């Protein structure tokens, strides 16, 4: 089974940058899709970005051009580079992976990113 450990978020000023990481460990056959979702106060959780094993990525329209998702398969790690951050990016960010023959989804513990002056 997969366990995920996310890096710590934090406080960043508007226009600033922050990089999140998420490392998978445990026993599993393979990891397929990986990605990030977020949940802002009073809003539904939304998909921010996803990436396949071969590096094909997709983004929510609200972050396209500002966020970059990447992965290092040999380290079973996915990253989210966040640039030009806006206050509306404030949310708890959760990473996820799909693993095993049944592609079970496993979620990270979540980390708070606050964008404010």
PDB file of C-alpha atoms in Angstrom:
ATOM      1  CA  UNK A   1       0.000   0.000   0.000  1.00  0.00           C
ATOM      2  CA  UNK A   2       1.120   3.550  -0.749  1.00  0.00           C
ATOM      3  CA  UNK A   3       1.791   6.265   1.796  1.00  0.00           C
ATOM      4  CA  UNK A   4       2.258   9.890   0.744  1.00  0.00           C
ATOM      5  CA  UNK A   5       4.269  12.581   2.493  1.00  0.00           C
ATOM      6  CA  UNK A   6       3.783  16.184   1.409  1.00  0.00           C
ATOM      7  CA  UNK A   7       6.179  19.024   1.982  1.00  0.00           C
ATOM      8  CA  UNK A   8       5.157  21.944   4.166  1.00  0.00           C
ATOM      9  CA  UNK A   9       3.289  24.799   2.539  1.00  0.00           C
ATOM     10  CA  UNK A  10       3.391  28.218   4.114  1.00  0.00           C
ATOM     11  CA  UNK A  11       2.765  31.918   3.675  1.00  0.00           C
ATOM     12  CA  UNK A  12       3.776  33.644   0.466  1.00  0.00           C
ATOM     13  CA  UNK A  13       3.124  37.137  -0.846  1.00  0.00           C
ATOM     14  CA  UNK A  14       1.076  37.746  -3.998  1.00  0.00           C
ATOM     15  CA  UNK A  15       3.281  37.323  -7.037  1.00  0.00           C
ATOM     16  CA  UNK A  16       5.591  35.000  -5.160  1.00  0.00           C
ATOM     17  CA  UNK A  17       6.469  31.370  -5.735  1.00  0.00           C
ATOM     18  CA  UNK A  18       6.317  28.140  -3.817  1.00  0.00           C
ATOM     19  CA  UNK A  19       7.221  24.551  -4.635  1.00  0.00           C
ATOM     20  CA  UNK A  20       5.375  21.603  -3.172  1.00  0.00           C
ATOM     21  CA  UNK A  21       6.555  18.015  -3.248  1.00  0.00           C
ATOM     22  CA  UNK A  22       4.910  14.705  -2.514  1.00  0.00           C
ATOM     23  CA  UNK A  23       6.810  11.450  -2.090  1.00  0.00           C
ATOM     24  CA  UNK A  24       5.242   8.010  -2.250  1.00  0.00           C
ATOM     25  CA  UNK A  25       6.550   5.081  -0.254  1.00  0.00           C
ATOM     26  CA  UNK A  26       5.477   1.587   0.693  1.00  0.00           C
ATOM     27  CA  UNK A  27       4.797  -1.577  -1.223  1.00  0.00           C
ATOM     28  CA  UNK A  28       3.083  -1.298  -4.560  1.00  0.00           C
ATOM     29  CA  UNK A  29       3.466  -2.622  -8.059  1.00  0.00           C
ATOM     30  CA  UNK A  30       3.483   0.665  -9.892  1.00  0.00           C
ATOM     31  CA  UNK A  31       2.353   4.266  -9.708  1.00  0.00           C
ATOM     32  CA  UNK A  32       0.340   5.598 -12.599  1.00  0.00           C
ATOM     33  CA  UNK A  33      -1.247   9.047 -12.517  1.00  0.00           C
ATOM     34  CA  UNK A  34      -0.160  11.600  -9.922  1.00  0.00           C
ATOM     35  CA  UNK A  35      -1.436  15.062  -9.198  1.00  0.00           C
ATOM     36  CA  UNK A  36      -2.658  17.789  -6.914  1.00  0.00           C
ATOM     37  CA  UNK A  37      -6.029  19.038  -5.796  1.00  0.00           C
ATOM     38  CA  UNK A  38      -6.939  21.902  -3.497  1.00  0.00           C
ATOM     39  CA  UNK A  39      -9.772  23.076  -1.320  1.00  0.00           C
ATOM     40  CA  UNK A  40     -10.306  26.714  -0.450  1.00  0.00           C
ATOM     41  CA  UNK A  41     -12.531  27.811   2.445  1.00  0.00           C
ATOM     42  CA  UNK A  42     -16.185  27.466   1.525  1.00  0.00           C
ATOM     43  CA  UNK A  43     -15.433  25.851  -1.810  1.00  0.00           C
ATOM     44  CA  UNK A  44     -15.457  22.363  -3.253  1.00  0.00           C
ATOM     45  CA  UNK A  45     -12.231  20.493  -3.742  1.00  0.00           C
ATOM     46  CA  UNK A  46     -10.935  20.957  -7.262  1.00  0.00           C
ATOM     47  CA  UNK A  47      -8.307  19.312  -9.402  1.00  0.00           C
ATOM     48  CA  UNK A  48      -5.328  21.597  -9.891  1.00  0.00           C
ATOM     49  CA  UNK A  49      -3.024  19.480 -12.026  1.00  0.00           C
ATOM     50  CA  UNK A  50      -2.406  15.898 -13.032  1.00  0.00           C
ATOM     51  CA  UNK A  51       0.418  14.077 -14.752  1.00  0.00           C
ATOM     52  CA  UNK A  52       0.816  10.638 -16.296  1.00  0.00           C
ATOM     53  CA  UNK A  53       3.848   8.379 -16.131  1.00  0.00           C
ATOM     54  CA  UNK A  54       5.127   9.639 -19.455  1.00  0.00           C
ATOM     55  CA  UNK A  55       4.825  13.271 -18.407  1.00  0.00           C
ATOM     56  CA  UNK A  56       1.573  14.303 -20.026  1.00  0.00           C
ATOM     57  CA  UNK A  57       0.129  17.060 -17.848  1.00  0.00           C
ATOM     58  CA  UNK A  58      -3.149  18.877 -17.532  1.00  0.00           C
ATOM     59  CA  UNK A  59      -4.096  21.933 -15.495  1.00  0.00           C
ATOM     60  CA  UNK A  60      -7.115  23.749 -14.228  1.00  0.00           C
ATOM     61  CA  UNK A  61      -7.762  26.865 -16.277  1.00  0.00           C
ATOM     62  CA  UNK A  62      -7.287  29.024 -13.199  1.00  0.00           C
ATOM     63  CA  UNK A  63      -3.652  27.967 -12.798  1.00  0.00           C
ATOM     64  CA  UNK A  64      -2.602  27.300 -16.374  1.00  0.00           C
ATOM     65  CA  UNK A  65       0.513  29.252 -17.254  1.00  0.00           C
ATOM     66  CA  UNK A  66       1.383  29.831 -13.595  1.00  0.00           C
ATOM     67  CA  UNK A  67       1.729  26.330 -12.136  1.00  0.00           C
ATOM     68  CA  UNK A  68       3.917  23.502 -13.389  1.00  0.00           C
ATOM     69  CA  UNK A  69       3.548  19.881 -12.374  1.00  0.00           C
ATOM     70  CA  UNK A  70       6.415  17.431 -12.743  1.00  0.00           C
ATOM     71  CA  UNK A  71       7.450  14.023 -11.498  1.00  0.00           C
ATOM     72  CA  UNK A  72      10.551  11.924 -10.993  1.00  0.00           C
ATOM     73  CA  UNK A  73       9.527   8.323 -11.395  1.00  0.00           C
ATOM     74  CA  UNK A  74      12.725   6.885  -9.930  1.00  0.00           C
ATOM     75  CA  UNK A  75      11.944   8.768  -6.713  1.00  0.00           C
ATOM     76  CA  UNK A  76       8.172   8.231  -6.850  1.00  0.00           C
ATOM     77  CA  UNK A  77       7.783  11.937  -6.297  1.00  0.00           C
ATOM     78  CA  UNK A  78       5.512  14.575  -7.796  1.00  0.00           C
ATOM     79  CA  UNK A  79       6.101  18.319  -7.606  1.00  0.00           C
ATOM     80  CA  UNK A  80       4.003  21.417  -8.039  1.00  0.00           C
ATOM     81  CA  UNK A  81       5.850  24.608  -8.885  1.00  0.00           C
ATOM     82  CA  UNK A  82       3.571  27.566  -8.183  1.00  0.00           C
ATOM     83  CA  UNK A  83       4.531  30.928  -9.644  1.00  0.00           C
ATOM     84  CA  UNK A  84       2.746  34.277  -9.786  1.00  0.00           C
ATOM     85  CA  UNK A  85       0.629  33.267  -6.836  1.00  0.00           C
ATOM     86  CA  UNK A  86      -2.645  35.037  -6.202  1.00  0.00           C
ATOM     87  CA  UNK A  87      -4.719  35.360  -3.029  1.00  0.00           C
ATOM     88  CA  UNK A  88      -7.338  33.113  -4.612  1.00  0.00           C
ATOM     89  CA  UNK A  89      -4.753  30.322  -4.676  1.00  0.00           C
ATOM     90  CA  UNK A  90      -5.034  30.129  -0.893  1.00  0.00           C
ATOM     91  CA  UNK A  91      -6.144  26.602  -0.060  1.00  0.00           C
ATOM     92  CA  UNK A  92      -5.177  23.289   1.424  1.00  0.00           C
ATOM     93  CA  UNK A  93      -3.317  21.361  -1.242  1.00  0.00           C
ATOM     94  CA  UNK A  94      -3.533  17.580  -1.444  1.00  0.00           C
ATOM     95  CA  UNK A  95      -1.418  15.321  -3.602  1.00  0.00           C
ATOM     96  CA  UNK A  96      -2.687  12.021  -4.902  1.00  0.00           C
ATOM     97  CA  UNK A  97      -1.407   8.948  -6.689  1.00  0.00           C
ATOM     98  CA  UNK A  98      -3.064   6.065  -8.452  1.00  0.00           C
ATOM     99  CA  UNK A  99      -1.249   2.795  -7.929  1.00  0.00           C
ATOM    100  CA  UNK A 100      -1.500  -0.944  -8.333  1.00  0.00           C
ATOM    101  CA  UNK A 101      -3.341  -3.065 -10.818  1.00  0.00           C
ATOM    102  CA  UNK A 102      -6.654  -1.554  -9.745  1.00  0.00           C
ATOM    103  CA  UNK A 103      -5.263   1.992  -9.711  1.00  0.00           C
ATOM    104  CA  UNK A 104      -6.375   2.764  -6.190  1.00  0.00           C
ATOM    105  CA  UNK A 105      -6.228   6.447  -5.303  1.00  0.00           C
ATOM    106  CA  UNK A 106      -4.207   7.471  -2.259  1.00  0.00           C
ATOM    107  CA  UNK A 107      -4.258  10.997  -0.835  1.00  0.00           C
ATOM    108  CA  UNK A 108      -1.637  12.977   1.028  1.00  0.00           C
ATOM    109  CA  UNK A 109      -2.320  14.637   4.358  1.00  0.00           C
ATOM    110  CA  UNK A 110      -2.756  18.101   2.861  1.00  0.00           C
ATOM    111  CA  UNK A 111      -0.726  21.255   3.335  1.00  0.00           C
ATOM    112  CA  UNK A 112      -1.931  24.831   3.715  1.00  0.00           C
ATOM    113  CA  UNK A 113      -0.756  27.458   1.261  1.00  0.00           C
ATOM    114  CA  UNK A 114      -1.680  31.027   2.160  1.00  0.00           C
ATOM    115  CA  UNK A 115      -1.140  33.844  -0.327  1.00  0.00           C
ATOM    116  CA  UNK A 116      -1.372  37.191   1.414  1.00  0.00           C
ATOM    117  CA  UNK A 117       0.515  40.399   2.068  1.00  0.00           C
TER     118      UNK A 117
END
